[in-house]
mmCIF file of C-alpha atoms in Angstrom:
data_model
loop_
_atom_site.group_PDB
_atom_site.id
_atom_site.type_symbol
_atom_site.label_atom_id
_atom_site.label_comp_id
_atom_site.label_asym_id
_atom_site.label_seq_id
_atom_site.Cartn_x
_atom_site.Cartn_y
_atom_site.Cartn_z
ATOM 1 C CA MET A 55 57.913 -24.172 7.291
ATOM 2 C CA THR A 56 56.422 -22.726 4.098
ATOM 3 C CA ASP A 57 56.088 -19.332 5.754
ATOM 4 C CA ASP A 58 59.666 -19.530 7.085
ATOM 5 C CA TYR A 59 61.215 -20.011 3.640
ATOM 6 C CA ARG A 60 58.880 -17.487 2.041
ATOM 7 C CA GLU A 61 59.632 -14.869 4.682
ATOM 8 C CA GLU A 62 63.363 -15.430 4.248
ATOM 9 C CA ILE A 63 63.069 -14.986 0.489
ATOM 10 C CA GLU A 64 60.859 -11.895 0.806
ATOM 11 C CA SER A 65 63.221 -10.314 3.338
ATOM 12 C CA MET A 66 66.203 -11.019 1.102
ATOM 13 C CA LEU A 67 64.601 -9.634 -2.062
ATOM 14 C CA ASP A 68 63.239 -6.569 -0.264
ATOM 15 C CA SER A 69 66.819 -5.679 0.697
ATOM 16 C CA ILE A 70 67.973 -5.542 -2.935
ATOM 17 C CA GLU A 71 69.825 -2.414 -3.967
ATOM 18 C CA HIS A 72 68.850 -1.389 -7.471
ATOM 19 C CA ALA A 73 69.415 1.595 -9.684
ATOM 20 C CA GLY A 74 66.414 3.312 -11.153
ATOM 21 C CA SER A 75 62.957 4.513 -10.254
ATOM 22 C CA TYR A 76 59.429 3.961 -11.561
ATOM 23 C CA VAL A 77 59.429 7.458 -13.110
ATOM 24 C CA HIS A 78 61.931 9.976 -14.438
ATOM 25 C CA GLY A 79 61.317 13.517 -15.636
ATOM 26 C CA GLY A 80 62.594 17.051 -15.976
ATOM 27 C CA PRO A 81 63.781 19.591 -18.534
ATOM 28 C CA VAL A 82 65.620 18.250 -21.563
ATOM 29 C CA LYS A 83 69.307 19.117 -21.261
ATOM 30 C CA PHE A 84 69.585 20.227 -24.873
ATOM 31 C CA ALA A 85 67.437 22.303 -27.222
ATOM 32 C CA CYS A 86 66.020 20.468 -30.203
ATOM 33 C CA ASN A 87 63.023 21.383 -32.355
ATOM 34 C CA PRO A 88 61.433 18.296 -33.975
ATOM 35 C CA GLY A 89 60.348 20.178 -37.089
ATOM 36 C CA LEU A 90 56.720 19.171 -36.562
ATOM 37 C CA ASP A 91 54.637 19.312 -39.750
ATOM 38 C CA VAL A 92 50.943 18.355 -39.567
ATOM 39 C CA ASN A 93 49.038 17.229 -42.645
ATOM 40 C CA SER A 94 46.585 19.899 -43.888
ATOM 41 C CA VAL A 95 48.070 22.400 -41.415
ATOM 42 C CA GLY A 96 51.738 22.741 -42.325
ATOM 43 C CA PRO A 97 54.868 23.432 -40.257
ATOM 44 C CA ILE A 98 54.120 24.064 -36.571
ATOM 45 C CA GLY A 99 55.914 26.885 -34.802
ATOM 46 C CA LEU A 100 56.960 26.570 -31.167
ATOM 47 C CA PRO A 101 55.838 27.696 -28.661
ATOM 48 C CA LEU A 102 52.476 26.538 -29.985
ATOM 49 C CA SER A 103 50.090 29.359 -30.917
ATOM 50 C CA LYS A 104 46.333 29.303 -30.289
ATOM 51 C CA GLN A 105 45.588 29.444 -34.022
ATOM 52 C CA GLN A 106 47.776 26.462 -34.856
ATOM 53 C CA ALA A 107 46.530 24.540 -31.806
ATOM 54 C CA GLU A 108 42.954 24.880 -33.038
ATOM 55 C CA ALA A 109 44.012 23.901 -36.562
ATOM 56 C CA ILE A 110 45.722 20.766 -35.217
ATOM 57 C CA ILE A 111 42.668 19.828 -33.115
ATOM 58 C CA ALA A 112 40.536 19.979 -36.262
ATOM 59 C CA GLN A 113 42.651 17.106 -37.650
ATOM 60 C CA CYS A 114 42.627 15.066 -34.427
ATOM 61 C CA SER A 115 40.523 12.288 -32.936
ATOM 62 C CA LEU A 116 39.858 11.594 -29.257
ATOM 63 C CA ALA A 117 42.610 9.529 -27.648
ATOM 64 C CA PRO A 118 41.844 6.107 -26.105
ATOM 65 C CA PHE A 119 43.598 4.666 -23.060
ATOM 66 C CA GLY A 120 44.536 1.288 -21.610
ATOM 67 C CA ARG A 121 42.114 -0.617 -19.382
ATOM 68 C CA LYS A 122 43.622 -3.960 -18.325
ATOM 69 C CA ALA A 123 44.620 -5.590 -21.630
ATOM 70 C CA ASP A 124 42.211 -3.491 -23.720
ATOM 71 C CA THR A 125 42.390 -0.048 -25.290
ATOM 72 C CA VAL A 126 39.157 1.886 -24.768
ATOM 73 C CA LEU A 127 37.674 5.331 -25.400
ATOM 74 C CA ASP A 128 36.125 7.154 -22.437
ATOM 75 C CA THR A 129 36.211 10.960 -22.195
ATOM 76 C CA THR A 130 35.394 10.788 -18.470
ATOM 77 C CA VAL A 131 38.837 9.232 -17.974
ATOM 78 C CA ARG A 132 40.812 10.697 -20.856
ATOM 79 C CA ASN A 133 39.795 13.877 -22.655
ATOM 80 C CA THR A 134 42.697 14.429 -24.999
ATOM 81 C CA TRP A 135 43.130 14.907 -28.732
ATOM 82 C CA GLN A 136 45.624 12.853 -30.712
ATOM 83 C CA LEU A 137 47.091 12.521 -34.187
ATOM 84 C CA ASP A 138 48.005 9.209 -35.757
ATOM 85 C CA PRO A 139 51.709 9.063 -36.732
ATOM 86 C CA SER A 140 50.630 8.983 -40.390
ATOM 87 C CA GLN A 141 49.102 12.470 -39.956
ATOM 88 C CA PHE A 142 52.328 14.315 -39.212
ATOM 89 C CA SER A 143 56.061 14.248 -39.810
ATOM 90 C CA LEU A 144 59.141 15.303 -37.840
ATOM 91 C CA ASN A 145 61.425 16.934 -40.364
ATOM 92 C CA ASN A 146 64.439 17.946 -38.295
ATOM 93 C CA THR A 147 67.158 15.451 -39.231
ATOM 94 C CA GLU A 148 68.739 15.874 -35.783
ATOM 95 C CA TRP A 149 65.552 14.934 -33.919
ATOM 96 C CA GLN A 150 66.243 11.187 -33.905
ATOM 97 C CA ASP A 151 69.605 11.815 -32.251
ATOM 98 C CA CYS A 152 67.765 13.822 -29.580
ATOM 99 C CA ILE A 153 65.285 10.977 -29.014
ATOM 100 C CA ASP A 154 68.081 8.404 -28.837
ATOM 101 C CA ALA A 155 69.749 10.476 -26.107
ATOM 102 C CA LEU A 156 66.471 10.839 -24.194
ATOM 103 C CA VAL A 157 65.754 7.104 -24.394
ATOM 104 C CA LYS A 158 69.257 6.303 -23.163
ATOM 105 C CA GLU A 159 68.808 8.659 -20.208
ATOM 106 C CA ALA A 160 65.358 7.253 -19.420
ATOM 107 C CA SER A 161 66.608 3.662 -19.590
ATOM 108 C CA VAL A 162 69.320 4.436 -17.048
ATOM 109 C CA GLN A 163 67.025 6.369 -14.704
ATOM 110 C CA LEU A 164 64.326 3.666 -14.844
ATOM 111 C CA GLY A 165 66.859 0.935 -14.192
ATOM 112 C CA LEU A 166 66.440 -0.660 -17.618
ATOM 113 C CA ALA A 167 70.134 -0.345 -18.463
ATOM 114 C CA GLU A 168 71.998 -1.705 -15.483
ATOM 115 C CA SER A 169 74.941 -2.435 -17.486
ATOM 116 C CA GLY A 170 43.708 17.707 -22.214
ATOM 117 C CA PHE A 171 43.848 15.363 -19.114
ATOM 118 C CA PHE A 172 44.034 11.845 -17.884
ATOM 119 C CA LEU A 173 42.252 10.465 -14.877
ATOM 120 C CA PRO A 174 44.298 7.725 -13.195
ATOM 121 C CA HIS A 175 44.860 4.785 -15.545
ATOM 122 C CA ARG A 176 47.589 2.422 -16.709
ATOM 123 C CA ASP A 177 48.957 2.193 -20.218
ATOM 124 C CA THR A 178 48.135 -0.941 -22.163
ATOM 125 C CA GLU A 179 51.262 -2.713 -23.364
ATOM 126 C CA LYS A 180 50.647 -1.870 -27.024
ATOM 127 C CA GLU A 181 53.672 -3.602 -28.564
ATOM 128 C CA GLU A 182 55.675 -6.701 -27.794
ATOM 129 C CA GLY A 183 58.403 -5.776 -25.348
ATOM 130 C CA MET A 184 56.774 -2.471 -24.330
ATOM 131 C CA VAL A 185 57.815 -1.591 -20.786
ATOM 132 C CA GLY A 186 57.009 2.100 -20.508
ATOM 133 C CA THR A 187 56.049 5.440 -22.004
ATOM 134 C CA MET A 188 58.053 8.594 -22.669
ATOM 135 C CA ILE A 189 56.170 11.836 -23.296
ATOM 136 C CA VAL A 190 58.118 14.651 -24.925
ATOM 137 C CA MET A 191 56.358 17.888 -24.001
ATOM 138 C CA LEU A 192 57.176 20.545 -26.575
ATOM 139 C CA PRO A 193 57.423 24.260 -25.687
ATOM 140 C CA SER A 194 53.883 25.547 -25.059
ATOM 141 C CA ASP A 195 52.236 28.432 -23.203
ATOM 142 C CA TYR A 196 49.836 26.754 -20.774
ATOM 143 C CA GLU A 197 48.970 26.338 -17.112
ATOM 144 C CA GLY A 198 47.817 23.279 -15.182
ATOM 145 C CA GLY A 199 48.215 19.823 -16.672
ATOM 146 C CA GLN A 200 50.280 18.410 -13.811
ATOM 147 C CA LEU A 201 51.511 14.856 -14.384
ATOM 148 C CA ILE A 202 50.997 12.532 -11.396
ATOM 149 C CA VAL A 203 52.583 9.071 -11.443
ATOM 150 C CA LYS A 204 51.952 6.462 -8.728
ATOM 151 C CA HIS A 205 53.503 3.084 -8.063
ATOM 152 C CA ASP A 206 53.733 0.750 -5.068
ATOM 153 C CA GLY A 207 52.538 3.385 -2.586
ATOM 154 C CA ASN A 208 54.781 6.147 -3.982
ATOM 155 C CA GLU A 209 53.677 9.273 -5.850
ATOM 156 C CA SER A 210 55.582 11.767 -8.020
ATOM 157 C CA VAL A 211 54.114 15.057 -9.258
ATOM 158 C CA PHE A 212 55.533 16.998 -12.212
ATOM 159 C CA ASP A 213 54.253 20.507 -12.895
ATOM 160 C CA PHE A 214 55.622 21.767 -16.203
ATOM 161 C CA GLY A 215 52.975 24.430 -16.843
ATOM 162 C CA GLY A 216 53.283 28.193 -16.504
ATOM 163 C CA LYS A 217 55.196 30.400 -14.100
ATOM 164 C CA LYS A 218 53.618 28.685 -11.084
ATOM 165 C CA GLY A 219 54.976 25.261 -12.025
ATOM 166 C CA GLN A 220 58.174 23.535 -10.924
ATOM 167 C CA TYR A 221 59.867 24.913 -14.023
ATOM 168 C CA THR A 222 59.227 28.439 -15.287
ATOM 169 C CA THR A 223 60.786 28.166 -18.744
ATOM 170 C CA ASN A 224 58.210 25.986 -20.465
ATOM 171 C CA PHE A 225 57.883 28.555 -23.264
ATOM 172 C CA VAL A 226 61.258 27.476 -24.636
ATOM 173 C CA ASP A 227 62.084 24.131 -23.006
ATOM 174 C CA ASP A 228 61.186 20.543 -23.828
ATOM 175 C CA PHE A 229 60.334 18.107 -21.038
ATOM 176 C CA ALA A 230 60.484 14.327 -21.316
ATOM 177 C CA PRO A 231 58.973 12.410 -18.381
ATOM 178 C CA ALA A 232 59.183 8.614 -18.681
ATOM 179 C CA PHE A 233 57.519 5.936 -16.563
ATOM 180 C CA TYR A 234 56.723 2.234 -16.525
ATOM 181 C CA ALA A 235 53.592 1.077 -18.346
ATOM 182 C CA ASP A 236 51.988 -0.385 -15.219
ATOM 183 C CA CYS A 237 52.226 2.861 -13.242
ATOM 184 C CA LEU A 238 48.948 4.520 -12.357
ATOM 185 C CA HIS A 239 49.180 7.981 -13.882
ATOM 186 C CA GLU A 240 47.032 11.060 -14.250
ATOM 187 C CA ILE A 241 47.303 14.344 -16.124
ATOM 188 C CA ARG A 242 45.298 17.124 -14.508
ATOM 189 C CA PRO A 243 43.221 19.494 -16.677
ATOM 190 C CA VAL A 244 45.052 22.203 -18.597
ATOM 191 C CA THR A 245 43.462 25.367 -17.175
ATOM 192 C CA LYS A 246 44.893 27.845 -19.665
ATOM 193 C CA GLY A 247 46.419 27.595 -23.118
ATOM 194 C CA TYR A 248 47.387 24.468 -25.042
ATOM 195 C CA ARG A 249 49.990 21.774 -24.594
ATOM 196 C CA VAL A 250 51.475 19.655 -27.390
ATOM 197 C CA CYS A 251 53.292 16.378 -26.741
ATOM 198 C CA LEU A 252 54.932 13.550 -28.659
ATOM 199 C CA SER A 253 54.286 10.156 -27.049
ATOM 200 C CA TYR A 254 56.768 7.296 -27.445
ATOM 201 C CA ASN A 255 56.479 3.652 -26.404
ATOM 202 C CA LEU A 256 59.598 2.395 -24.622
ATOM 203 C CA ILE A 257 60.409 -1.042 -26.014
ATOM 204 C CA SER A 258 62.816 -3.437 -24.317
ATOM 205 C CA ARG A 259 65.048 -5.328 -26.735
ATOM 206 C CA ALA A 260 66.821 -7.172 -23.930
ATOM 207 C CA SER A 261 67.594 -10.809 -24.577
ATOM 208 C CA GLY A 262 68.853 -13.283 -22.011
ATOM 209 C CA PRO A 263 69.767 -12.799 -18.349
ATOM 210 C CA VAL A 264 71.494 -9.670 -17.056
ATOM 211 C CA PRO A 265 74.281 -9.807 -14.462
ATOM 212 C CA VAL A 266 73.379 -9.221 -10.818
ATOM 213 C CA PRO A 267 74.818 -5.843 -9.701
ATOM 214 C CA ILE A 268 77.958 -6.129 -7.564
ATOM 215 C CA SER A 269 76.133 -4.528 -4.613
ATOM 216 C CA ASN A 270 73.776 -7.533 -4.510
ATOM 217 C CA LEU A 271 76.235 -10.404 -5.014
ATOM 218 C CA SER A 272 76.156 -11.302 -1.300
ATOM 219 C CA LEU A 273 72.417 -11.902 -1.679
ATOM 220 C CA VAL A 274 73.119 -14.612 -4.262
ATOM 221 C CA ASP A 275 74.997 -16.582 -1.591
ATOM 222 C CA ARG A 276 72.115 -15.986 0.794
ATOM 223 C CA ALA A 277 69.635 -17.277 -1.802
ATOM 224 C CA ILE A 278 71.786 -20.369 -2.422
ATOM 225 C CA ASP A 279 71.743 -21.093 1.318
ATOM 226 C CA ILE A 280 67.937 -20.769 1.478
ATOM 227 C CA PHE A 281 67.422 -22.935 -1.615
ATOM 228 C CA THR A 282 69.847 -25.590 -0.345
ATOM 229 C CA ARG A 283 68.122 -25.900 3.040
ATOM 230 C CA TRP A 284 64.744 -25.979 1.305
ATOM 231 C CA GLY A 285 65.925 -28.739 -1.049
ATOM 232 C CA PHE A 286 66.985 -31.007 1.836
ATOM 233 C CA ASP A 287 63.828 -30.314 3.857
ATOM 234 C CA THR A 288 61.480 -33.248 3.194
ATOM 235 C CA ALA A 289 58.691 -31.344 4.951
ATOM 236 C CA GLY A 290 59.268 -28.229 2.860
ATOM 237 C CA PRO A 291 56.710 -26.822 0.399
ATOM 238 C CA ALA A 292 56.555 -27.871 -3.246
ATOM 239 C CA LYS A 293 56.595 -24.256 -4.393
ATOM 240 C CA ILE A 294 56.900 -20.736 -2.998
ATOM 241 C CA VAL A 295 55.242 -17.705 -4.607
ATOM 242 C CA TYR A 296 56.858 -14.260 -4.516
ATOM 243 C CA VAL A 297 54.714 -11.400 -5.862
ATOM 244 C CA LEU A 298 56.665 -8.985 -8.062
ATOM 245 C CA LYS A 299 56.587 -5.224 -7.515
ATOM 246 C CA HIS A 300 55.325 -4.317 -10.999
ATOM 247 C CA LYS A 301 52.200 -5.458 -12.839
ATOM 248 C CA TYR A 302 52.319 -7.226 -16.210
ATOM 249 C CA THR A 303 49.742 -8.135 -18.824
ATOM 250 C CA GLU A 304 49.447 -11.736 -19.969
ATOM 251 C CA ALA A 305 51.427 -10.827 -23.078
ATOM 252 C CA GLY A 306 54.040 -9.080 -20.940
ATOM 253 C CA VAL A 307 54.895 -12.045 -18.688
ATOM 254 C CA SER A 308 58.463 -12.603 -19.861
ATOM 255 C CA PHE A 309 61.927 -12.710 -18.316
ATOM 256 C CA ASP A 310 63.079 -10.135 -20.873
ATOM 257 C CA ASN A 311 60.256 -7.711 -19.981
ATOM 258 C CA LEU A 312 60.873 -7.533 -16.229
ATOM 259 C CA LYS A 313 61.188 -4.035 -14.819
ATOM 260 C CA ASN A 314 63.495 -2.356 -12.345
ATOM 261 C CA HIS A 315 63.549 -4.206 -8.975
ATOM 262 C CA ASP A 316 61.794 -7.230 -10.507
ATOM 263 C CA ARG A 317 64.545 -7.691 -13.084
ATOM 264 C CA VAL A 318 67.283 -7.761 -10.447
ATOM 265 C CA ALA A 319 65.271 -9.945 -8.045
ATOM 266 C CA VAL A 320 64.450 -12.612 -10.614
ATOM 267 C CA GLN A 321 67.971 -12.737 -12.004
ATOM 268 C CA LEU A 322 69.315 -13.111 -8.466
ATOM 269 C CA LEU A 323 66.971 -16.070 -7.906
ATOM 270 C CA ARG A 324 67.899 -17.598 -11.267
ATOM 271 C CA GLN A 325 71.598 -17.313 -10.501
ATOM 272 C CA ALA A 326 71.087 -19.120 -7.179
ATOM 273 C CA ALA A 327 68.830 -21.708 -8.827
ATOM 274 C CA ASN A 328 71.566 -22.605 -11.315
ATOM 275 C CA VAL A 329 73.583 -24.279 -8.540
ATOM 276 C CA THR A 330 70.656 -25.788 -6.608
ATOM 277 C CA SER A 331 67.640 -27.951 -7.406
ATOM 278 C CA VAL A 332 65.193 -25.024 -7.597
ATOM 279 C CA ASP A 333 63.351 -23.920 -10.752
ATOM 280 C CA VAL A 334 62.454 -20.236 -11.153
ATOM 281 C CA LEU A 335 59.278 -19.648 -13.175
ATOM 282 C CA LEU A 336 57.063 -16.674 -13.949
ATOM 283 C CA ALA A 337 53.265 -16.842 -13.809
ATOM 284 C CA LYS A 338 50.164 -14.696 -13.575
ATOM 285 C CA ILE A 339 48.469 -14.814 -10.155
ATOM 286 C CA THR A 340 44.730 -14.177 -9.806
ATOM 287 C CA ARG A 341 42.809 -13.823 -6.534
ATOM 288 C CA TYR A 342 39.222 -15.086 -6.372
ATOM 289 C CA GLU A 343 36.796 -14.283 -3.551
ATOM 290 C CA SER A 344 33.395 -15.920 -3.094
ATOM 291 C CA GLY A 345 30.774 -16.057 -0.379
ATOM 292 C CA GLY A 346 27.415 -14.791 0.746
ATOM 293 C CA ALA A 347 26.212 -11.203 0.755
ATOM 294 C CA GLU A 348 23.618 -9.192 2.624
ATOM 295 C CA ASP A 349 22.056 -5.811 1.907
ATOM 296 C CA TYR A 350 23.268 -3.234 4.431
ATOM 297 C CA GLY A 351 21.754 -0.229 2.679
ATOM 298 C CA CYS A 352 23.135 -0.496 -0.836
ATOM 299 C CA ASP A 353 22.419 2.356 -3.248
ATOM 300 C CA PRO A 354 22.018 0.744 -6.713
ATOM 301 C CA TYR A 355 23.136 3.999 -8.359
ATOM 302 C CA GLU A 356 26.325 4.400 -6.302
ATOM 303 C CA LEU A 357 29.076 1.882 -7.070
ATOM 304 C CA SER A 358 31.039 2.536 -3.880
ATOM 305 C CA SER A 359 28.034 1.678 -1.727
ATOM 306 C CA PHE A 360 28.207 -1.929 -2.936
ATOM 307 C CA LEU A 361 30.888 -2.340 -0.272
ATOM 308 C CA ASN A 362 27.974 -2.346 2.186
ATOM 309 C CA PHE A 363 26.512 -5.321 0.330
ATOM 310 C CA ILE A 364 29.428 -7.655 0.963
ATOM 311 C CA SER A 365 29.532 -9.935 3.986
ATOM 312 C CA GLU A 366 33.025 -10.912 5.146
ATOM 313 C CA GLU A 367 31.648 -13.938 6.967
ATOM 314 C CA ASP A 368 32.172 -17.271 5.214
ATOM 315 C CA THR A 369 34.160 -15.566 2.432
ATOM 316 C CA GLU A 370 36.441 -17.986 0.602
ATOM 317 C CA VAL A 371 39.662 -16.778 -0.992
ATOM 318 C CA GLU A 372 41.471 -18.733 -3.689
ATOM 319 C CA TYR A 373 44.602 -17.974 -5.703
ATOM 320 C CA LYS A 374 45.328 -19.424 -9.127
ATOM 321 C CA LEU A 375 48.586 -19.381 -11.081
ATOM 322 C CA THR A 376 48.340 -19.393 -14.870
ATOM 323 C CA HIS A 377 50.411 -18.439 -17.939
ATOM 324 C CA TRP A 378 53.545 -20.149 -16.670
ATOM 325 C CA VAL A 379 56.815 -19.066 -18.303
ATOM 326 C CA ALA A 380 60.079 -20.988 -17.955
ATOM 327 C CA ALA A 381 63.519 -19.554 -18.580
ATOM 328 C CA ASP A 382 65.036 -20.334 -21.971
#
């Protein structure tokens, strides 16, 4: 019976209609120069010139990236130069209005408001409430540097560079792709010229439950029916686990930090739970595998060949739930 209830819940939640995607990007709809001024370099003209690009690099340090809950430095994964915010200023007084408009657009497109190069990696959630990243690409003369964002079996490619890219006006346009922090993303090598970007953390200030969209209200009744039958079933399971679509760090396990489909799904369950005897909790799930192993021709210098070292016979699999979070 456990599988019956779980399959019903999974089928119901998979049918949710939700606004938003895991990534949003394209040309900025309005022209706005940030008035970038770099310490020891001075005001930066756009499109970025080679001379000023080299002068900026001289003030930069190598950029780290997120690995699980840590921030690490590895040029084989990320070979990009960065400035600390204390090393530059944005002097155009209208720039903040531009950013506010971009954040509003990104929040709608990502489903948050329902009312150099990178190898593939995920961003570490650097601040409390961080749910994503927005990269404002300033006008630059360059080629290559395609942005690739992957999530849940889907892939989006954005090519903002040069006349061969999706957009051929990068000399004068800004671009502002935004994506969730848990998305696997990659920036291909810039093959010609220089690119300059401003990176922003997207912070959710949501507090409390959000209403279930009208298009999904019938699913609330369906969830109530499932929960009611489960509650009266003396042979039913003590708990049912539903794995969310997005990934979250331990610090990010919070009802207020849920993203896109997850936010709607959990609120739908909470709304049904309010009139039944079911509790809806969040937790971190970890899979453990253990068992014997045999050498089937393992190359100690090739990591992928360790797959030949693992024996699937007598392998034990265990799941553990930790970091439980209850609704306020």
